[in-house]
Short mmCIF file of C-alpha atoms in Angstrom, two decimals:
data_model
loop_
_atom_site.label_atom_id
_atom_site.label_comp_id
_atom_site.label_asym_id
_atom_site.label_seq_id
_atom_site.Cartn_x
_atom_site.Cartn_y
_atom_site.Cartn_z
CA SER A 58 -50.17 262.67 -116.84
CA ILE A 59 -51.40 259.39 -118.37
CA LYS A 60 -49.57 256.09 -118.55
CA GLY A 61 -49.54 253.85 -121.57
CA LYS A 62 -49.76 250.07 -121.32
CA ASP A 63 -45.99 249.83 -120.86
CA GLY A 64 -46.04 252.36 -118.03
CA THR A 65 -44.63 255.25 -120.13
CA LYS A 66 -45.89 258.58 -118.88
CA ILE A 67 -47.59 260.76 -121.50
CA SER A 68 -48.21 264.38 -120.76
CA GLU A 69 -51.57 266.09 -121.26
CA PRO A 70 -50.29 268.34 -124.11
CA GLU A 71 -49.07 265.23 -125.97
CA ARG A 72 -52.43 263.55 -125.53
CA GLN A 73 -54.28 266.59 -126.90
CA SER A 74 -51.87 266.77 -129.82
CA VAL A 75 -52.59 263.17 -130.76
CA SER A 76 -56.33 263.80 -130.47
CA ARG A 77 -56.11 266.83 -132.77
CA ASN A 78 -54.02 264.90 -135.28
CA ARG A 79 -56.66 262.19 -135.50
CA GLN A 80 -59.56 264.54 -136.09
CA GLY A 81 -60.51 265.24 -139.68
CA LYS A 82 -58.57 262.34 -141.15
CA GLU A 83 -61.56 260.06 -141.76
CA ASP A 84 -64.60 260.68 -143.88
CA ALA A 85 -67.96 260.38 -142.17
CA VAL A 86 -69.08 257.82 -144.76
CA ILE A 87 -66.88 255.35 -146.58
CA LYS A 88 -67.91 252.72 -149.11
CA TYR A 89 -67.40 249.10 -148.15
CA GLU A 90 -65.00 248.45 -151.04
CA SER A 91 -62.89 251.48 -150.07
CA TRP A 92 -62.91 250.55 -146.39
CA ARG A 93 -61.84 247.02 -147.23
CA LYS A 94 -58.94 248.27 -149.37
CA GLU A 95 -57.90 250.73 -146.67
CA ARG A 96 -58.08 248.02 -144.05
CA HIS A 97 -56.02 245.67 -146.19
CA ASP A 98 -53.37 248.31 -146.82
CA ARG A 99 -53.20 249.17 -143.14
CA ASP A 100 -52.92 245.54 -142.04
CA THR A 101 -50.28 244.86 -144.70
CA LYS A 102 -48.14 247.88 -143.82
CA TYR A 103 -48.58 247.66 -140.08
CA ALA A 104 -48.83 244.02 -139.20
CA ALA A 105 -49.73 243.00 -135.67
CA THR A 106 -46.10 242.08 -134.95
CA ILE A 107 -44.79 245.54 -135.91
CA CYS A 108 -44.72 248.33 -133.37
CA HIS A 109 -42.12 251.02 -134.07
CA LYS A 110 -40.60 252.62 -131.01
CA GLY A 111 -41.35 256.30 -130.69
CA GLU A 112 -44.52 256.24 -132.77
CA THR A 113 -47.75 257.44 -131.23
CA ALA A 114 -50.89 255.35 -131.53
CA GLY A 115 -53.36 256.62 -134.08
CA LEU A 116 -55.09 255.93 -137.35
CA LYS A 117 -51.94 255.51 -139.40
CA TYR A 118 -50.16 253.35 -136.85
CA CYS A 119 -50.39 249.78 -135.68
CA ASP A 120 -53.77 248.88 -134.16
CA HIS A 121 -51.98 246.81 -131.55
CA HIS A 122 -49.68 249.64 -130.40
CA ASP A 123 -49.08 249.71 -126.65
CA LEU A 124 -50.29 253.30 -126.31
CA TRP A 125 -53.90 254.38 -126.56
CA PHE A 126 -55.52 257.68 -125.65
CA GLU A 127 -59.14 258.44 -125.10
CA PRO A 128 -59.98 261.11 -127.72
CA ASP A 129 -61.72 264.32 -126.80
CA VAL A 130 -64.38 263.62 -129.42
CA ILE A 131 -65.47 260.12 -130.41
CA GLU A 132 -66.51 259.95 -134.05
CA TYR A 133 -68.02 257.00 -135.88
CA GLN A 134 -67.43 256.22 -139.52
CA GLU A 135 -70.34 254.80 -141.47
CA ILE A 136 -69.49 252.01 -143.90
CA SER A 137 -72.01 252.08 -146.73
CA GLY A 138 -72.92 249.00 -148.74
CA TRP A 139 -71.72 246.60 -146.05
CA PRO A 140 -72.53 242.98 -147.02
CA HIS A 141 -74.28 241.74 -143.92
CA LEU A 142 -73.88 238.12 -145.00
CA ASN A 143 -70.64 236.23 -144.79
CA GLU A 144 -69.18 235.73 -148.25
CA CYS A 145 -69.25 231.97 -147.74
CA VAL A 146 -73.01 232.00 -148.46
CA ASN A 147 -72.14 232.30 -152.14
CA SER A 148 -70.16 229.04 -152.15
CA LEU A 149 -71.83 227.09 -149.31
CA GLU A 150 -73.17 223.73 -150.50
CA ILE A 151 -73.69 221.73 -147.29
CA LEU A 152 -74.86 223.23 -144.00
CA ASN A 153 -75.36 220.33 -141.63
CA ILE A 154 -77.93 221.52 -139.10
CA GLY A 155 -79.96 218.33 -139.31
CA GLY A 156 -81.44 217.05 -136.07
CA SER A 157 -81.11 220.46 -134.45
CA ASN A 158 -83.90 222.57 -133.01
CA VAL A 159 -83.96 225.04 -135.90
CA LEU A 160 -87.18 226.94 -136.39
CA GLY A 161 -88.88 226.80 -139.76
CA GLU A 162 -88.82 230.61 -139.92
CA PHE A 163 -85.05 230.44 -140.42
CA LEU A 164 -85.27 228.28 -143.53
CA PRO A 165 -86.58 230.91 -146.00
CA PHE A 166 -83.58 233.07 -145.10
CA LEU A 167 -81.22 230.17 -145.81
CA LEU A 168 -82.88 229.14 -149.05
CA LEU A 169 -82.95 232.68 -150.42
CA HIS A 170 -79.35 233.60 -149.55
CA THR A 171 -77.42 230.38 -150.29
CA PRO A 172 -77.57 230.01 -154.08
CA ARG A 173 -75.50 226.79 -154.18
CA LEU A 174 -76.95 225.01 -151.13
CA LYS A 175 -77.48 221.29 -151.71
CA SER A 176 -78.17 219.94 -148.25
CA LEU A 177 -79.10 221.08 -144.75
CA GLY A 178 -78.21 217.73 -143.25
CA GLN A 179 -80.41 214.87 -142.19
CA TRP A 180 -83.62 214.97 -140.15
CA LEU A 181 -84.25 218.71 -140.26
CA ASN A 182 -87.96 218.01 -140.10
CA THR A 183 -89.12 221.63 -140.23
CA MET A 184 -88.19 221.98 -143.89
CA ILE A 185 -91.73 221.63 -145.23
CA TYR A 186 -92.85 224.22 -142.70
CA GLY A 187 -90.12 226.58 -143.96
CA LEU A 188 -91.30 226.11 -147.54
CA GLU A 189 -94.85 227.02 -146.52
CA ILE A 190 -93.62 230.26 -144.96
CA LEU A 191 -91.46 231.07 -147.98
CA LYS A 192 -94.31 230.55 -150.43
CA ASP A 193 -96.48 232.88 -148.35
CA LEU A 194 -94.04 235.74 -148.94
CA PRO A 195 -95.07 238.25 -151.66
CA GLY A 196 -93.41 237.38 -154.95
CA TYR A 197 -92.41 233.85 -153.93
CA GLU A 198 -95.67 232.02 -154.57
CA ASP A 199 -94.01 230.04 -157.40
CA TYR A 200 -90.64 229.61 -155.69
CA LYS A 201 -88.45 226.76 -156.93
CA ASN A 202 -85.04 225.64 -155.70
CA TYR A 203 -83.09 223.77 -158.37
CA GLN A 204 -79.91 223.32 -156.30
CA LEU A 205 -81.25 221.48 -153.24
CA GLN A 206 -80.54 217.73 -153.41
CA GLU A 207 -81.56 216.49 -149.95
CA PHE A 208 -84.84 217.03 -148.12
CA SER A 209 -86.20 215.81 -144.77
CA TYR A 210 -89.89 215.37 -144.05
CA SER A 211 -91.89 214.03 -141.12
CA SER A 212 -95.60 213.29 -141.13
CA ASP A 213 -95.71 214.51 -137.52
CA ARG A 214 -96.55 218.12 -138.32
CA SER A 215 -97.33 218.92 -134.70
CA TYR A 216 -93.55 218.88 -134.20
CA PHE A 217 -93.34 222.02 -136.31
CA CYS A 218 -95.42 223.92 -133.81
CA GLN A 219 -93.19 223.55 -130.79
CA PRO A 220 -91.49 226.90 -130.08
CA TYR A 221 -87.76 227.05 -129.63
CA ILE A 222 -86.73 225.48 -126.35
CA GLY A 223 -85.16 228.76 -125.24
CA PHE A 224 -88.63 230.22 -124.68
CA VAL A 225 -90.15 229.61 -121.25
CA PRO A 226 -93.79 228.46 -121.57
CA GLU A 227 -95.03 231.08 -119.11
CA THR A 228 -93.57 234.00 -121.06
CA PRO A 229 -95.44 236.06 -123.67
CA ASP A 230 -92.69 235.22 -126.19
CA PHE A 231 -93.55 231.54 -126.01
CA LYS A 232 -97.25 232.18 -126.52
CA ASN A 233 -96.68 234.60 -129.40
CA VAL A 234 -94.28 232.29 -131.23
CA ARG A 235 -96.58 229.29 -130.79
CA LYS A 236 -99.54 231.30 -132.03
CA GLU A 237 -97.62 232.21 -135.17
CA MET A 238 -96.54 228.62 -135.72
CA VAL A 239 -100.04 227.29 -135.29
CA ARG A 240 -101.26 229.79 -137.87
CA TYR A 241 -99.00 228.14 -140.45
CA SER A 242 -99.95 224.62 -139.47
CA THR A 243 -103.67 224.81 -138.79
CA LYS A 244 -104.19 221.76 -140.94
CA SER A 245 -102.82 219.49 -138.27
CA VAL A 246 -102.46 221.40 -135.02
CA THR A 247 -105.73 221.03 -133.20
CA LYS A 248 -106.79 219.77 -129.83
CA THR A 249 -108.15 216.66 -131.49
CA GLY A 250 -105.85 213.69 -131.14
CA HIS A 251 -104.52 211.71 -134.09
CA LYS A 252 -106.76 208.74 -133.35
CA GLN A 253 -109.88 210.90 -133.63
CA ARG A 254 -109.06 212.14 -137.13
CA LEU A 255 -109.99 210.28 -140.27
CA HIS A 256 -107.22 208.32 -141.96
CA ALA A 257 -108.18 209.92 -145.26
CA SER A 258 -107.30 213.38 -143.93
CA LYS A 259 -103.91 212.11 -142.76
CA ARG A 260 -103.18 210.68 -146.17
CA ARG A 261 -104.34 213.90 -147.80
CA GLN A 262 -102.01 215.92 -145.58
CA ILE A 263 -99.01 213.77 -146.49
CA ARG A 264 -99.92 214.00 -150.19
CA GLU A 265 -100.08 217.82 -150.00
CA ASP A 266 -96.76 218.04 -148.19
CA ILE A 267 -95.00 215.68 -150.59
CA ASP A 268 -96.43 217.62 -153.53
CA LEU A 269 -95.09 220.89 -152.09
CA MET A 270 -91.66 219.35 -151.58
CA CYS A 271 -91.48 217.94 -155.12
CA THR A 272 -92.81 221.11 -156.75
CA ALA A 273 -90.47 223.48 -154.92
CA CYS A 274 -87.37 221.22 -155.07
CA PRO A 275 -87.54 219.25 -158.34
CA ASN A 276 -83.88 218.10 -158.38
CA LEU A 277 -83.79 216.17 -155.11
CA ARG A 278 -81.54 213.11 -155.05
CA LYS A 279 -82.17 212.02 -151.45
CA VAL A 280 -85.26 212.16 -149.26
CA ASN A 281 -85.29 211.50 -145.50
CA LEU A 282 -88.82 210.46 -144.61
CA VAL A 283 -90.54 209.74 -141.30
CA VAL A 284 -94.01 208.18 -141.20
CA HIS A 285 -94.65 208.40 -137.49
CA TYR A 286 -98.08 206.78 -137.12
CA LYS A 287 -98.09 203.74 -134.83
CA PHE A 288 -101.30 202.39 -136.32
CA SER A 289 -102.09 201.26 -139.82
CA MET A 290 -103.44 204.13 -141.93
CA MET A 291 -102.19 203.09 -145.39
CA ASP A 292 -101.93 199.88 -147.37
CA ASP A 293 -100.52 198.77 -150.72
CA THR A 294 -103.35 200.44 -152.64
CA HIS A 295 -102.65 204.00 -151.42
CA THR A 296 -99.95 204.75 -153.97
CA GLN A 297 -101.60 208.08 -154.86
CA VAL A 298 -100.27 209.51 -151.58
CA TRP A 299 -96.72 209.22 -152.90
CA GLU A 300 -97.44 209.91 -156.56
CA PRO A 301 -95.73 213.37 -156.58
CA LEU A 302 -92.41 211.60 -155.93
CA LYS A 303 -92.53 210.27 -159.49
CA SER A 304 -91.68 213.78 -160.68
CA LEU A 305 -88.30 213.62 -158.92
CA HIS A 306 -86.31 212.21 -161.81
CA ASN A 307 -83.00 212.41 -159.91
CA LEU A 308 -84.20 210.61 -156.78
CA VAL A 309 -81.91 207.65 -156.03
CA GLU A 310 -81.70 207.49 -152.24
CA LEU A 311 -84.31 207.11 -149.50
CA ASP A 312 -83.78 207.13 -145.73
CA LEU A 313 -87.00 205.84 -144.24
CA VAL A 314 -88.25 205.67 -140.65
CA ALA A 315 -91.55 203.85 -140.15
CA MET A 316 -93.34 203.03 -136.94
CA ARG A 317 -95.37 200.47 -138.91
CA PHE A 318 -94.08 198.93 -142.11
CA GLU A 319 -97.61 198.73 -143.51
CA ASN A 320 -97.70 202.50 -143.86
CA VAL A 321 -94.76 202.60 -146.28
CA ARG A 322 -95.44 199.55 -148.46
CA SER A 323 -97.21 201.72 -151.04
CA LEU A 324 -94.29 204.20 -150.95
CA LEU A 325 -91.81 201.48 -151.87
CA SER A 326 -94.14 200.19 -154.55
CA MET A 327 -94.25 203.67 -156.08
CA ILE A 328 -90.55 204.63 -156.17
CA GLY A 329 -88.60 201.51 -155.16
CA GLY A 330 -87.61 200.76 -158.73
CA ARG A 331 -85.55 203.94 -159.10
CA LEU A 332 -83.71 203.69 -155.75
CA GLU A 333 -80.01 202.85 -155.58
CA ARG A 334 -79.51 203.30 -151.83
CA LEU A 335 -82.08 202.54 -149.14
CA THR A 336 -82.08 202.81 -145.36
CA VAL A 337 -85.08 201.48 -143.44
CA GLU A 338 -85.63 201.90 -139.72
CA CYS A 339 -88.53 199.96 -138.23
CA ASP A 340 -89.85 200.38 -134.72
CA GLU A 341 -92.18 197.38 -134.71
CA GLU A 342 -91.67 193.67 -134.36
CA GLN A 343 -91.54 192.19 -137.82
CA GLY A 344 -94.43 189.93 -138.72
CA ASN A 345 -94.13 186.83 -140.88
CA GLY A 346 -91.11 188.05 -142.82
CA SER A 347 -93.02 189.54 -145.73
CA GLU A 348 -91.29 192.91 -145.12
CA ILE A 349 -87.90 191.85 -146.48
CA VAL A 350 -89.61 190.12 -149.42
CA HIS A 351 -91.51 193.33 -150.20
CA LEU A 352 -88.23 195.26 -150.20
CA ALA A 353 -86.74 192.71 -152.58
CA ARG A 354 -89.72 192.87 -154.97
CA THR A 355 -90.05 196.65 -155.09
CA CYS A 356 -86.37 197.71 -154.95
CA PRO A 357 -84.56 195.57 -157.55
CA ASN A 358 -81.85 198.13 -158.36
CA ILE A 359 -80.48 199.06 -154.94
CA SER A 360 -76.74 198.62 -154.43
CA SER A 361 -76.79 199.53 -150.74
CA LEU A 362 -79.32 198.43 -148.11
CA ARG A 363 -79.21 199.34 -144.43
CA ILE A 364 -81.86 198.08 -142.00
CA LEU A 365 -82.05 199.40 -138.43
CA LEU A 366 -84.02 197.24 -136.03
CA GLY A 367 -82.83 198.17 -132.53
CA ASP A 368 -83.76 195.28 -130.26
CA LYS A 369 -86.15 193.79 -132.84
CA ILE A 370 -85.55 190.79 -135.09
CA LEU A 371 -85.53 190.71 -138.88
CA ARG A 372 -87.63 187.75 -139.86
CA GLY A 373 -87.89 185.86 -143.11
CA GLU A 374 -90.63 183.84 -144.76
CA MET A 375 -90.53 180.07 -144.65
CA THR A 376 -90.48 180.17 -148.46
CA LEU A 377 -87.07 181.46 -149.58
CA HIS A 378 -88.17 182.35 -153.16
CA PHE A 379 -84.97 181.02 -154.70
CA GLY A 380 -86.80 180.62 -158.01
CA GLN A 381 -87.02 184.43 -158.32
CA ILE A 382 -84.36 187.06 -158.89
CA PHE A 383 -84.00 189.42 -155.91
CA PHE A 384 -81.24 191.84 -154.80
CA ARG A 385 -78.94 190.99 -157.72
CA ARG A 386 -77.38 194.47 -157.73
CA LEU A 387 -76.93 194.68 -153.97
CA GLU A 388 -73.27 195.13 -153.01
CA ARG A 389 -73.48 196.44 -149.45
CA LEU A 390 -75.80 195.08 -146.74
CA VAL A 391 -75.89 196.30 -143.13
CA ILE A 392 -78.45 195.06 -140.60
CA GLU A 393 -78.19 196.70 -137.20
CA GLY A 394 -80.03 194.10 -135.17
CA ASN A 395 -80.53 190.36 -135.01
CA VAL A 396 -81.66 188.26 -137.97
CA HIS A 397 -83.81 185.13 -137.90
CA LEU A 398 -82.22 182.14 -139.61
CA HIS A 399 -84.89 182.16 -142.33
CA GLY A 400 -84.20 185.82 -143.04
CA PHE A 401 -80.45 185.19 -143.16
CA ALA A 402 -80.93 182.30 -145.59
CA PHE A 403 -83.13 184.48 -147.80
CA LEU A 404 -80.55 187.28 -147.92
CA TRP A 405 -77.59 184.94 -148.43
CA GLY A 406 -79.29 183.09 -151.25
CA HIS A 407 -80.36 186.16 -153.20
CA CYS A 408 -77.51 188.67 -152.69
CA GLN A 409 -75.14 187.09 -155.19
CA ASN A 410 -73.09 190.21 -155.93
CA LEU A 411 -72.56 191.17 -152.31
CA LYS A 412 -69.19 192.68 -151.39
CA TYR A 413 -69.86 193.77 -147.81
CA MET A 414 -72.16 192.24 -145.18
CA LYS A 415 -72.55 193.27 -141.56
CA ILE A 416 -75.32 191.83 -139.36
CA GLY A 417 -76.05 191.05 -135.72
CA LEU A 418 -76.78 187.62 -134.32
CA VAL A 419 -78.34 184.90 -136.46
CA ILE A 420 -80.91 183.25 -134.20
CA SER A 421 -83.67 180.69 -134.46
CA ASN A 422 -86.07 182.15 -131.88
CA GLU A 423 -86.48 185.01 -129.40
CA LEU A 424 -85.37 182.86 -126.46
CA THR A 425 -81.72 182.59 -127.42
CA ASN A 426 -79.03 185.18 -127.92
CA THR A 427 -76.42 182.95 -129.52
CA ASN A 428 -75.70 182.32 -133.16
CA VAL A 429 -77.24 179.18 -134.60
CA LEU A 430 -74.91 179.03 -137.59
CA ILE A 431 -73.08 175.73 -137.78
CA GLN A 432 -70.86 174.23 -140.44
CA ASP A 433 -73.69 172.23 -142.02
CA VAL A 434 -75.76 175.42 -142.44
CA PHE A 435 -72.89 177.21 -144.16
CA THR A 436 -72.30 174.21 -146.40
CA LEU A 437 -75.91 174.41 -147.62
CA LEU A 438 -75.77 178.20 -148.00
CA PHE A 439 -72.60 178.06 -150.11
CA GLN A 440 -74.26 175.53 -152.37
CA VAL A 441 -76.97 178.14 -153.08
CA ASN A 442 -74.64 181.12 -153.31
CA LYS A 443 -70.84 180.86 -153.27
CA MET A 444 -70.47 184.60 -152.55
CA LEU A 445 -67.79 185.00 -155.21
CA HIS A 446 -67.59 188.77 -154.79
CA LEU A 447 -67.68 188.97 -150.99
CA GLU A 448 -64.84 191.05 -149.52
CA GLU A 449 -65.99 191.65 -145.91
CA LEU A 450 -68.27 189.61 -143.66
CA HIS A 451 -69.18 190.74 -140.14
CA ILE A 452 -71.49 188.53 -138.04
CA LYS A 453 -71.78 189.20 -134.32
CA ASN A 454 -70.36 186.48 -132.02
CA LEU A 455 -69.91 184.07 -134.91
CA LYS A 456 -68.39 180.74 -133.86
CA ILE A 457 -68.36 178.00 -136.47
CA ARG A 458 -69.13 174.70 -134.82
CA ASP A 459 -69.33 171.31 -136.43
CA ARG A 460 -72.57 170.52 -134.59
#
């Protein structure tokens, strides 16, 4: 005899009877729609909390019944037309996998099967690599995605050619995957270091990548951009590198990471006028303060500005340019780092519609880590700009002293 889960003894004849009763009750092939209806009816009639005493487990009974018998013959039912994708792909708009180690090969699958996708999150820097693969597929040479609104790009294309971390370098899988990746990125993946390549070829590579992004995704509203070079390879005259961005008529937001500000001055000159929100992260010590002035000249319509400096200092020019109109639409200003007094005076004097300000220390030199704001300084600043619209002001370690 056989015991059920509750210890009830079931005789061999009863077990064979149940097995015979189950045979022949299911078709070998069932359509997905029919299977789904049958499953719904079964779950509705025999909910998991229902288990009628005296019933024998089987097809027409509760799936969670305490009794189960191993059948004499195990038969599988094929479900035809099964949708192998979760139904959420039809409504999915944001899939935040930014910053993750997602291979570019996965992106064509996502782009082709998520018709309403708007964003894959921030800093998914293999997106341009995924577009290259997708456009290499037969029939997708002219692929365009009109739904995507956010795109991440890094000039460091060698990043695209690092196989998934799950592969061990000594294994054939690692070598095969890397070989395939290199095949798609031969334009940049060589044994020659960045310093040995001509700057013109670097600019040409960025231009080609930006052109691919703008052509394939014409309705972008936000671009996350990394220009990773630690040496100067562009100046104000190289606007042709960023010219394809002019075709993005909906572009209003830019999140920018630059190792050297010089390399993105031409970018801001090209599209700064259409930006409404701007984030700039700089990894270098600011020079004479011309950086913030360049932002003010080229981005007159931004309402939100966020500057990330780390342990660096945001400087300002000795000339405060109060005779010119800068940052008049700016309402929100966040500076994650310390600000030189000249830079603070420049921002305070020009941001006359500011509602929210958050900055680090206001210092006069690199030797001190205390605020230099005193009452006399604020008296002068309020004479220039009374901050009539200011609602929140956050200054690190601010202590108003009379001298």
